[in-house]
Amino acid sequence: MNEAIHVRGLRLWAHVGVYERERLHGQWFELAFSLGVDLSAVARSDDLSQGFDYGRGIAALQQQARTLRCLTLEHYSERILDALEACYGPIPLALELSKCRVPVPGFDGSVAVSRRRRWG
């Protein structure tokens, strides 16, 4: 895939984590995702109807985060891929999902998973 739309820095408050307090109270996650799409038609025409509405995917993921409850970052990433596929169909998708605060004593960084579907 040579062309893509990249969305970066999407912050989502979700109830995901191994510890009950993480699922009960929620926490911040940061998401970057890519939609592998042919941009040539909209690039030539400047016609929005020939492009992909990335705002639709953002809104779907924000809505999903409000109701999602699960244990693992891996499962959350799978659900995100499912939601993006529901919005855009079977196109190449890629994401990096980061847990902003990891409950590991003495560790102040983040942990992330990277996933792809149909990406070459």
Short mmCIF file of N, CA, C and O in Angstrom, two decimals:
data_model
loop_
_atom_site.label_atom_id
_atom_site.label_comp_id
_atom_site.label_asym_id
_atom_site.label_seq_id
_atom_site.Cartn_x
_atom_site.Cartn_y
_atom_site.Cartn_z
N MET A 1 0.85 -1.18 0.00
CA MET A 1 0.00 0.00 0.00
C MET A 1 0.90 1.23 0.00
O MET A 1 1.68 1.43 0.91
N ASN A 2 0.75 2.05 -1.02
CA ASN A 2 1.58 3.25 -1.16
C ASN A 2 0.94 4.49 -0.58
O ASN A 2 1.63 5.47 -0.32
N GLU A 3 -0.36 4.49 -0.44
CA GLU A 3 -1.06 5.68 0.02
C GLU A 3 -1.89 5.35 1.25
O GLU A 3 -2.41 4.23 1.38
N ALA A 4 -2.03 6.33 2.13
CA ALA A 4 -2.81 6.09 3.35
C ALA A 4 -3.19 7.42 3.98
O ALA A 4 -2.53 8.44 3.76
N ILE A 5 -4.23 7.37 4.76
CA ILE A 5 -4.59 8.46 5.65
C ILE A 5 -4.12 8.03 7.04
O ILE A 5 -4.42 6.92 7.48
N HIS A 6 -3.40 8.90 7.73
CA HIS A 6 -2.89 8.60 9.07
C HIS A 6 -3.56 9.54 10.07
O HIS A 6 -3.54 10.76 9.88
N VAL A 7 -4.11 8.97 11.11
CA VAL A 7 -4.68 9.74 12.22
C VAL A 7 -3.80 9.46 13.42
O VAL A 7 -3.59 8.30 13.79
N ARG A 8 -3.27 10.50 14.03
CA ARG A 8 -2.35 10.33 15.16
C ARG A 8 -2.83 11.16 16.36
O ARG A 8 -3.46 12.20 16.19
N GLY A 9 -2.50 10.69 17.53
CA GLY A 9 -2.78 11.46 18.74
C GLY A 9 -4.22 11.43 19.20
O GLY A 9 -4.65 12.32 19.94
N LEU A 10 -4.99 10.42 18.78
CA LEU A 10 -6.37 10.30 19.24
C LEU A 10 -6.36 9.76 20.67
O LEU A 10 -5.93 8.63 20.91
N ARG A 11 -6.79 10.58 21.62
CA ARG A 11 -6.82 10.15 23.03
C ARG A 11 -8.22 9.64 23.35
O ARG A 11 -9.20 10.30 23.05
N LEU A 12 -8.26 8.46 23.94
CA LEU A 12 -9.52 7.80 24.27
C LEU A 12 -9.51 7.40 25.74
O LEU A 12 -8.55 6.80 26.22
N TRP A 13 -10.59 7.71 26.43
CA TRP A 13 -10.78 7.28 27.82
C TRP A 13 -11.56 5.97 27.76
O TRP A 13 -12.70 5.95 27.29
N ALA A 14 -10.93 4.89 28.20
CA ALA A 14 -11.59 3.58 28.11
C ALA A 14 -11.37 2.79 29.39
O ALA A 14 -10.45 3.08 30.17
N HIS A 15 -12.21 1.81 29.59
CA HIS A 15 -12.19 0.96 30.79
C HIS A 15 -11.55 -0.38 30.44
O HIS A 15 -12.23 -1.39 30.27
N VAL A 16 -10.25 -0.37 30.33
CA VAL A 16 -9.47 -1.52 29.90
C VAL A 16 -8.32 -1.72 30.88
O VAL A 16 -7.63 -0.76 31.22
N GLY A 17 -8.13 -2.94 31.32
CA GLY A 17 -6.99 -3.23 32.18
C GLY A 17 -7.17 -4.52 32.96
O GLY A 17 -8.29 -4.98 33.17
N VAL A 18 -6.07 -5.06 33.37
CA VAL A 18 -6.07 -6.30 34.14
C VAL A 18 -6.64 -6.06 35.54
O VAL A 18 -7.39 -6.88 36.07
N TYR A 19 -6.31 -4.92 36.11
CA TYR A 19 -6.79 -4.61 37.45
C TYR A 19 -8.22 -4.08 37.41
O TYR A 19 -8.59 -3.29 36.54
N GLU A 20 -9.01 -4.52 38.38
CA GLU A 20 -10.41 -4.11 38.43
C GLU A 20 -10.55 -2.59 38.47
O GLU A 20 -11.43 -2.02 37.84
N ARG A 21 -9.65 -1.91 39.19
CA ARG A 21 -9.73 -0.44 39.29
C ARG A 21 -9.56 0.21 37.92
O ARG A 21 -10.14 1.27 37.66
N GLU A 22 -8.77 -0.40 37.03
CA GLU A 22 -8.59 0.14 35.68
C GLU A 22 -9.89 0.04 34.88
O GLU A 22 -10.26 0.97 34.16
N ARG A 23 -10.57 -1.08 35.02
CA ARG A 23 -11.83 -1.27 34.30
C ARG A 23 -12.95 -0.46 34.94
O ARG A 23 -13.85 0.01 34.24
N LEU A 24 -12.91 -0.28 36.24
CA LEU A 24 -13.95 0.46 36.95
C LEU A 24 -13.85 1.96 36.70
O LEU A 24 -14.83 2.62 36.35
N HIS A 25 -12.66 2.51 36.86
CA HIS A 25 -12.48 3.97 36.77
C HIS A 25 -12.08 4.45 35.38
O HIS A 25 -12.28 5.62 35.07
N GLY A 26 -11.47 3.60 34.57
CA GLY A 26 -11.03 4.00 33.24
C GLY A 26 -9.67 4.68 33.28
O GLY A 26 -9.14 5.01 34.34
N GLN A 27 -9.13 4.88 32.08
CA GLN A 27 -7.83 5.53 31.95
C GLN A 27 -7.63 5.96 30.50
O GLN A 27 -8.37 5.56 29.61
N TRP A 28 -6.59 6.77 30.27
CA TRP A 28 -6.30 7.28 28.94
C TRP A 28 -5.50 6.29 28.12
O TRP A 28 -4.58 5.64 28.61
N PHE A 29 -5.87 6.23 26.85
CA PHE A 29 -5.14 5.50 25.82
C PHE A 29 -4.89 6.47 24.68
O PHE A 29 -5.65 7.43 24.49
N GLU A 30 -3.82 6.24 23.95
CA GLU A 30 -3.54 7.06 22.77
C GLU A 30 -3.46 6.15 21.57
O GLU A 30 -2.82 5.09 21.62
N LEU A 31 -4.10 6.58 20.49
CA LEU A 31 -4.22 5.76 19.29
C LEU A 31 -3.72 6.50 18.07
O LEU A 31 -4.01 7.69 17.89
N ALA A 32 -2.97 5.80 17.25
CA ALA A 32 -2.65 6.24 15.89
C ALA A 32 -3.16 5.13 14.98
O ALA A 32 -2.94 3.95 15.26
N PHE A 33 -3.88 5.51 13.92
CA PHE A 33 -4.33 4.49 12.98
C PHE A 33 -4.16 4.98 11.56
O PHE A 33 -4.11 6.18 11.30
N SER A 34 -4.06 4.02 10.65
CA SER A 34 -3.87 4.31 9.23
C SER A 34 -4.89 3.55 8.42
O SER A 34 -5.18 2.38 8.69
N LEU A 35 -5.42 4.24 7.41
CA LEU A 35 -6.35 3.65 6.46
C LEU A 35 -5.64 3.58 5.12
O LEU A 35 -5.29 4.61 4.55
N GLY A 36 -5.40 2.38 4.64
CA GLY A 36 -4.73 2.22 3.36
C GLY A 36 -5.73 2.42 2.23
O GLY A 36 -6.54 1.54 1.95
N VAL A 37 -5.70 3.59 1.61
CA VAL A 37 -6.69 3.93 0.59
C VAL A 37 -6.01 4.62 -0.59
O VAL A 37 -4.95 5.23 -0.44
N ASP A 38 -6.65 4.53 -1.73
CA ASP A 38 -6.17 5.22 -2.92
C ASP A 38 -6.63 6.67 -2.84
O ASP A 38 -7.83 6.95 -2.85
N LEU A 39 -5.69 7.56 -2.77
CA LEU A 39 -6.00 8.98 -2.62
C LEU A 39 -5.97 9.74 -3.94
O LEU A 39 -6.22 10.95 -3.97
N SER A 40 -5.67 9.07 -5.03
CA SER A 40 -5.43 9.77 -6.30
C SER A 40 -6.67 10.49 -6.82
O SER A 40 -6.55 11.62 -7.32
N ALA A 41 -7.85 9.90 -6.72
CA ALA A 41 -9.05 10.55 -7.26
C ALA A 41 -9.36 11.84 -6.53
O ALA A 41 -9.58 12.88 -7.16
N VAL A 42 -9.37 11.81 -5.22
CA VAL A 42 -9.66 13.04 -4.46
C VAL A 42 -8.51 14.04 -4.59
O VAL A 42 -8.73 15.25 -4.59
N ALA A 43 -7.29 13.56 -4.73
CA ALA A 43 -6.15 14.47 -4.91
C ALA A 43 -6.28 15.25 -6.21
O ALA A 43 -5.96 16.44 -6.27
N ARG A 44 -6.73 14.59 -7.27
CA ARG A 44 -6.91 15.26 -8.56
C ARG A 44 -8.12 16.18 -8.57
O ARG A 44 -8.06 17.29 -9.08
N SER A 45 -9.23 15.71 -7.99
CA SER A 45 -10.50 16.43 -8.15
C SER A 45 -10.80 17.42 -7.03
O SER A 45 -11.60 18.32 -7.23
N ASP A 46 -10.22 17.22 -5.86
CA ASP A 46 -10.56 18.01 -4.67
C ASP A 46 -12.04 17.85 -4.31
O ASP A 46 -12.65 18.73 -3.74
N ASP A 47 -12.61 16.69 -4.64
CA ASP A 47 -14.01 16.38 -4.40
C ASP A 47 -14.11 15.47 -3.17
O ASP A 47 -13.67 14.32 -3.20
N LEU A 48 -14.69 15.99 -2.10
CA LEU A 48 -14.79 15.24 -0.85
C LEU A 48 -15.51 13.92 -1.00
O LEU A 48 -15.20 12.96 -0.28
N SER A 49 -16.44 13.82 -1.92
CA SER A 49 -17.19 12.58 -2.08
C SER A 49 -16.31 11.43 -2.58
O SER A 49 -16.69 10.27 -2.49
N GLN A 50 -15.13 11.74 -3.09
CA GLN A 50 -14.21 10.71 -3.57
C GLN A 50 -13.16 10.34 -2.52
O GLN A 50 -12.30 9.51 -2.77
N GLY A 51 -13.24 10.96 -1.36
CA GLY A 51 -12.27 10.70 -0.29
C GLY A 51 -12.85 9.84 0.80
O GLY A 51 -13.98 9.33 0.70
N PHE A 52 -12.09 9.66 1.85
CA PHE A 52 -12.52 8.90 3.02
C PHE A 52 -12.71 9.87 4.17
O PHE A 52 -11.85 10.70 4.44
N ASP A 53 -13.83 9.75 4.85
CA ASP A 53 -14.16 10.62 5.98
C ASP A 53 -13.52 10.06 7.25
O ASP A 53 -14.11 9.20 7.92
N TYR A 54 -12.31 10.51 7.57
CA TYR A 54 -11.62 10.00 8.77
C TYR A 54 -12.35 10.41 10.04
O TYR A 54 -12.25 9.74 11.06
N GLY A 55 -13.14 11.46 10.00
CA GLY A 55 -13.92 11.89 11.15
C GLY A 55 -14.94 10.84 11.57
O GLY A 55 -15.26 10.70 12.76
N ARG A 56 -15.46 10.09 10.60
CA ARG A 56 -16.41 9.03 10.90
C ARG A 56 -15.76 7.94 11.75
O ARG A 56 -16.34 7.45 12.72
N GLY A 57 -14.53 7.58 11.42
CA GLY A 57 -13.80 6.59 12.21
C GLY A 57 -13.47 7.09 13.60
O GLY A 57 -13.60 6.36 14.59
N ILE A 58 -13.05 8.35 13.68
CA ILE A 58 -12.75 8.93 14.99
C ILE A 58 -13.99 8.91 15.89
O ILE A 58 -13.93 8.49 17.04
N ALA A 59 -15.13 9.33 15.35
CA ALA A 59 -16.37 9.35 16.13
C ALA A 59 -16.77 7.94 16.57
O ALA A 59 -17.20 7.74 17.72
N ALA A 60 -16.61 6.96 15.69
CA ALA A 60 -16.96 5.58 16.05
C ALA A 60 -16.07 5.06 17.17
O ALA A 60 -16.54 4.38 18.09
N LEU A 61 -14.79 5.40 17.14
CA LEU A 61 -13.87 4.94 18.18
C LEU A 61 -14.12 5.66 19.50
O LEU A 61 -14.00 5.06 20.57
N GLN A 62 -14.49 6.93 19.45
CA GLN A 62 -14.83 7.65 20.68
C GLN A 62 -16.07 7.04 21.32
O GLN A 62 -16.12 6.85 22.54
N GLN A 63 -17.05 6.69 20.50
CA GLN A 63 -18.27 6.06 21.02
C GLN A 63 -17.95 4.68 21.60
O GLN A 63 -18.42 4.33 22.68
N GLN A 64 -17.15 3.90 20.89
CA GLN A 64 -16.78 2.58 21.37
C GLN A 64 -16.09 2.65 22.73
O GLN A 64 -16.36 1.84 23.62
N ALA A 65 -15.20 3.61 22.91
CA ALA A 65 -14.44 3.73 24.16
C ALA A 65 -15.36 3.99 25.35
O ALA A 65 -15.03 3.59 26.47
N ARG A 66 -16.50 4.61 25.12
CA ARG A 66 -17.43 4.91 26.22
C ARG A 66 -18.05 3.65 26.81
O ARG A 66 -18.44 3.65 27.97
N THR A 67 -18.16 2.60 26.02
CA THR A 67 -18.89 1.41 26.48
C THR A 67 -18.03 0.17 26.62
O THR A 67 -18.47 -0.81 27.22
N LEU A 68 -16.85 0.19 26.09
CA LEU A 68 -15.99 -0.99 26.09
C LEU A 68 -15.48 -1.32 27.49
O LEU A 68 -15.08 -0.44 28.24
N ARG A 69 -15.48 -2.60 27.81
CA ARG A 69 -14.89 -3.13 29.04
C ARG A 69 -14.13 -4.39 28.67
O ARG A 69 -14.72 -5.35 28.17
N CYS A 70 -12.82 -4.41 28.90
CA CYS A 70 -12.04 -5.61 28.62
C CYS A 70 -10.74 -5.59 29.42
O CYS A 70 -10.40 -4.58 30.05
N LEU A 71 -10.03 -6.69 29.39
CA LEU A 71 -8.82 -6.85 30.19
C LEU A 71 -7.55 -6.38 29.49
O LEU A 71 -6.68 -5.79 30.12
N THR A 72 -7.42 -6.68 28.20
CA THR A 72 -6.12 -6.52 27.56
C THR A 72 -6.09 -5.46 26.47
O THR A 72 -7.08 -5.22 25.76
N LEU A 73 -4.93 -4.89 26.32
CA LEU A 73 -4.65 -3.95 25.23
C LEU A 73 -4.82 -4.65 23.88
O LEU A 73 -5.32 -4.05 22.92
N GLU A 74 -4.43 -5.91 23.83
CA GLU A 74 -4.55 -6.68 22.59
C GLU A 74 -6.01 -6.81 22.15
O GLU A 74 -6.34 -6.63 20.97
N HIS A 75 -6.88 -7.12 23.11
CA HIS A 75 -8.31 -7.25 22.78
C HIS A 75 -8.89 -5.90 22.38
O HIS A 75 -9.66 -5.81 21.41
N TYR A 76 -8.50 -4.85 23.09
CA TYR A 76 -8.97 -3.51 22.73
C TYR A 76 -8.54 -3.18 21.31
O TYR A 76 -9.34 -2.66 20.52
N SER A 77 -7.32 -3.50 20.94
CA SER A 77 -6.86 -3.20 19.59
C SER A 77 -7.68 -3.98 18.55
O SER A 77 -7.98 -3.46 17.46
N GLU A 78 -8.05 -5.20 18.86
CA GLU A 78 -8.89 -6.00 17.95
C GLU A 78 -10.25 -5.36 17.76
O GLU A 78 -10.77 -5.29 16.65
N ARG A 79 -10.81 -4.87 18.84
CA ARG A 79 -12.11 -4.20 18.76
C ARG A 79 -12.02 -2.91 17.95
O ARG A 79 -12.95 -2.56 17.22
N ILE A 80 -10.91 -2.20 18.06
CA ILE A 80 -10.70 -0.99 17.26
C ILE A 80 -10.64 -1.34 15.78
O ILE A 80 -11.28 -0.69 14.95
N LEU A 81 -9.89 -2.37 15.44
CA LEU A 81 -9.83 -2.81 14.04
C LEU A 81 -11.21 -3.19 13.53
O LEU A 81 -11.59 -2.84 12.40
N ASP A 82 -11.99 -3.88 14.36
CA ASP A 82 -13.36 -4.25 13.98
C ASP A 82 -14.20 -3.00 13.71
O ASP A 82 -14.96 -2.95 12.73
N ALA A 83 -14.09 -2.00 14.57
CA ALA A 83 -14.87 -0.77 14.41
C ALA A 83 -14.47 -0.02 13.14
O ALA A 83 -15.33 0.49 12.41
N LEU A 84 -13.17 0.05 12.87
CA LEU A 84 -12.71 0.73 11.64
C LEU A 84 -13.19 -0.03 10.40
O LEU A 84 -13.60 0.59 9.42
N GLU A 85 -13.14 -1.34 10.46
CA GLU A 85 -13.61 -2.14 9.34
C GLU A 85 -15.12 -1.95 9.14
O GLU A 85 -15.61 -1.91 8.00
N ALA A 86 -15.86 -1.82 10.22
CA ALA A 86 -17.30 -1.56 10.11
C ALA A 86 -17.57 -0.22 9.42
O ALA A 86 -18.55 -0.08 8.68
N CYS A 87 -16.71 0.75 9.65
CA CYS A 87 -16.86 2.07 9.03
C CYS A 87 -16.46 2.09 7.56
O CYS A 87 -17.12 2.73 6.74
N TYR A 88 -15.36 1.42 7.24
CA TYR A 88 -14.73 1.60 5.93
C TYR A 88 -14.69 0.35 5.05
O TYR A 88 -14.24 0.41 3.91
N GLY A 89 -15.12 -0.78 5.58
CA GLY A 89 -15.05 -2.01 4.81
C GLY A 89 -13.68 -2.66 4.90
O GLY A 89 -12.83 -2.24 5.69
N PRO A 90 -13.46 -3.68 4.09
CA PRO A 90 -12.22 -4.46 4.17
C PRO A 90 -11.04 -3.80 3.45
O PRO A 90 -10.60 -4.24 2.39
N ILE A 91 -10.55 -2.72 4.02
CA ILE A 91 -9.38 -2.03 3.47
C ILE A 91 -8.17 -2.32 4.37
O ILE A 91 -8.34 -2.77 5.51
N PRO A 92 -6.97 -2.06 3.90
CA PRO A 92 -5.81 -2.21 4.79
C PRO A 92 -5.91 -1.24 5.97
O PRO A 92 -6.20 -0.05 5.80
N LEU A 93 -5.67 -1.78 7.17
CA LEU A 93 -5.74 -1.00 8.40
C LEU A 93 -4.48 -1.27 9.22
O LEU A 93 -3.97 -2.38 9.23
N ALA A 94 -4.02 -0.25 9.90
CA ALA A 94 -2.90 -0.41 10.83
C ALA A 94 -3.16 0.49 12.02
O ALA A 94 -3.81 1.54 11.90
N LEU A 95 -2.66 0.07 13.18
CA LEU A 95 -2.81 0.91 14.37
C LEU A 95 -1.67 0.71 15.34
O LEU A 95 -0.98 -0.32 15.31
N GLU A 96 -1.49 1.71 16.18
CA GLU A 96 -0.66 1.59 17.37
C GLU A 96 -1.48 2.15 18.52
O GLU A 96 -1.89 3.31 18.49
N LEU A 97 -1.75 1.30 19.50
CA LEU A 97 -2.55 1.67 20.66
C LEU A 97 -1.65 1.66 21.89
O LEU A 97 -1.03 0.66 22.20
N SER A 98 -1.59 2.81 22.58
CA SER A 98 -0.73 2.96 23.75
C SER A 98 -1.56 3.15 25.01
O SER A 98 -2.54 3.90 25.02
N LYS A 99 -1.15 2.45 26.05
CA LYS A 99 -1.71 2.66 27.38
C LYS A 99 -0.83 3.73 28.02
O LYS A 99 0.37 3.53 28.22
N CYS A 100 -1.41 4.88 28.33
CA CYS A 100 -0.62 6.03 28.75
C CYS A 100 0.01 5.90 30.13
O CYS A 100 1.08 6.44 30.37
N ARG A 101 -0.67 5.21 31.04
CA ARG A 101 -0.13 5.01 32.39
C ARG A 101 -0.18 3.52 32.70
O ARG A 101 -1.26 2.95 32.79
N VAL A 102 0.97 2.95 32.87
CA VAL A 102 1.07 1.51 33.11
C VAL A 102 1.25 1.28 34.61
O VAL A 102 2.11 1.90 35.23
N PRO A 103 0.44 0.38 35.21
CA PRO A 103 0.53 0.16 36.66
C PRO A 103 1.71 -0.75 37.03
O PRO A 103 1.54 -1.82 37.61
N VAL A 104 2.91 -0.29 36.71
CA VAL A 104 4.13 -1.01 37.05
C VAL A 104 4.97 -0.07 37.92
O VAL A 104 5.35 1.01 37.46
N PRO A 105 5.23 -0.45 39.16
CA PRO A 105 5.99 0.43 40.05
C PRO A 105 7.34 0.83 39.45
O PRO A 105 8.06 -0.01 38.88
N GLY A 106 7.64 2.12 39.53
CA GLY A 106 8.91 2.63 39.06
C GLY A 106 8.99 2.84 37.55
O GLY A 106 10.03 3.23 37.03
N PHE A 107 7.90 2.60 36.84
CA PHE A 107 7.88 2.77 35.37
C PHE A 107 6.95 3.91 35.03
O PHE A 107 5.77 3.89 35.37
N ASP A 108 7.47 4.92 34.33
CA ASP A 108 6.69 6.10 34.02
C ASP A 108 6.41 6.24 32.53
O ASP A 108 5.92 7.27 32.09
N GLY A 109 6.69 5.21 31.75
CA GLY A 109 6.48 5.27 30.31
C GLY A 109 5.12 4.72 29.91
O GLY A 109 4.21 4.59 30.72
N SER A 110 5.01 4.40 28.64
CA SER A 110 3.78 3.82 28.12
C SER A 110 4.10 2.46 27.50
O SER A 110 5.26 2.13 27.26
N VAL A 111 3.08 1.70 27.25
CA VAL A 111 3.19 0.41 26.57
C VAL A 111 2.22 0.44 25.41
O VAL A 111 1.11 0.96 25.53
N ALA A 112 2.65 -0.10 24.26
CA ALA A 112 1.81 -0.05 23.07
C ALA A 112 1.80 -1.39 22.35
O ALA A 112 2.73 -2.18 22.48
N VAL A 113 0.72 -1.61 21.59
CA VAL A 113 0.66 -2.73 20.67
C VAL A 113 0.47 -2.17 19.26
O VAL A 113 -0.17 -1.13 19.08
N SER A 114 1.05 -2.83 18.30
CA SER A 114 0.88 -2.49 16.89
C SER A 114 0.16 -3.64 16.21
O SER A 114 0.50 -4.81 16.44
N ARG A 115 -0.81 -3.30 15.38
CA ARG A 115 -1.61 -4.33 14.69
C ARG A 115 -1.84 -3.89 13.26
O ARG A 115 -1.87 -2.70 12.96
N ARG A 116 -2.04 -4.89 12.39
CA ARG A 116 -2.35 -4.62 10.99
C ARG A 116 -3.35 -5.63 10.48
O ARG A 116 -3.34 -6.78 10.91
N ARG A 117 -4.19 -5.18 9.56
CA ARG A 117 -5.09 -6.06 8.82
C ARG A 117 -4.94 -5.71 7.34
O ARG A 117 -5.02 -4.55 6.96
N ARG A 118 -4.73 -6.73 6.55
CA ARG A 118 -4.64 -6.59 5.10
C ARG A 118 -3.58 -5.59 4.65
O ARG A 118 -3.71 -4.98 3.61
N TRP A 119 -2.59 -5.34 5.45
CA TRP A 119 -1.52 -4.40 5.09
C TRP A 119 -0.34 -5.20 4.58
O TRP A 119 0.17 -6.05 5.28
N GLY A 120 0.12 -4.91 3.37
CA GLY A 120 1.18 -5.66 2.71
C GLY A 120 2.45 -5.81 3.38
O GLY A 120 2.94 -6.13 4.31
#
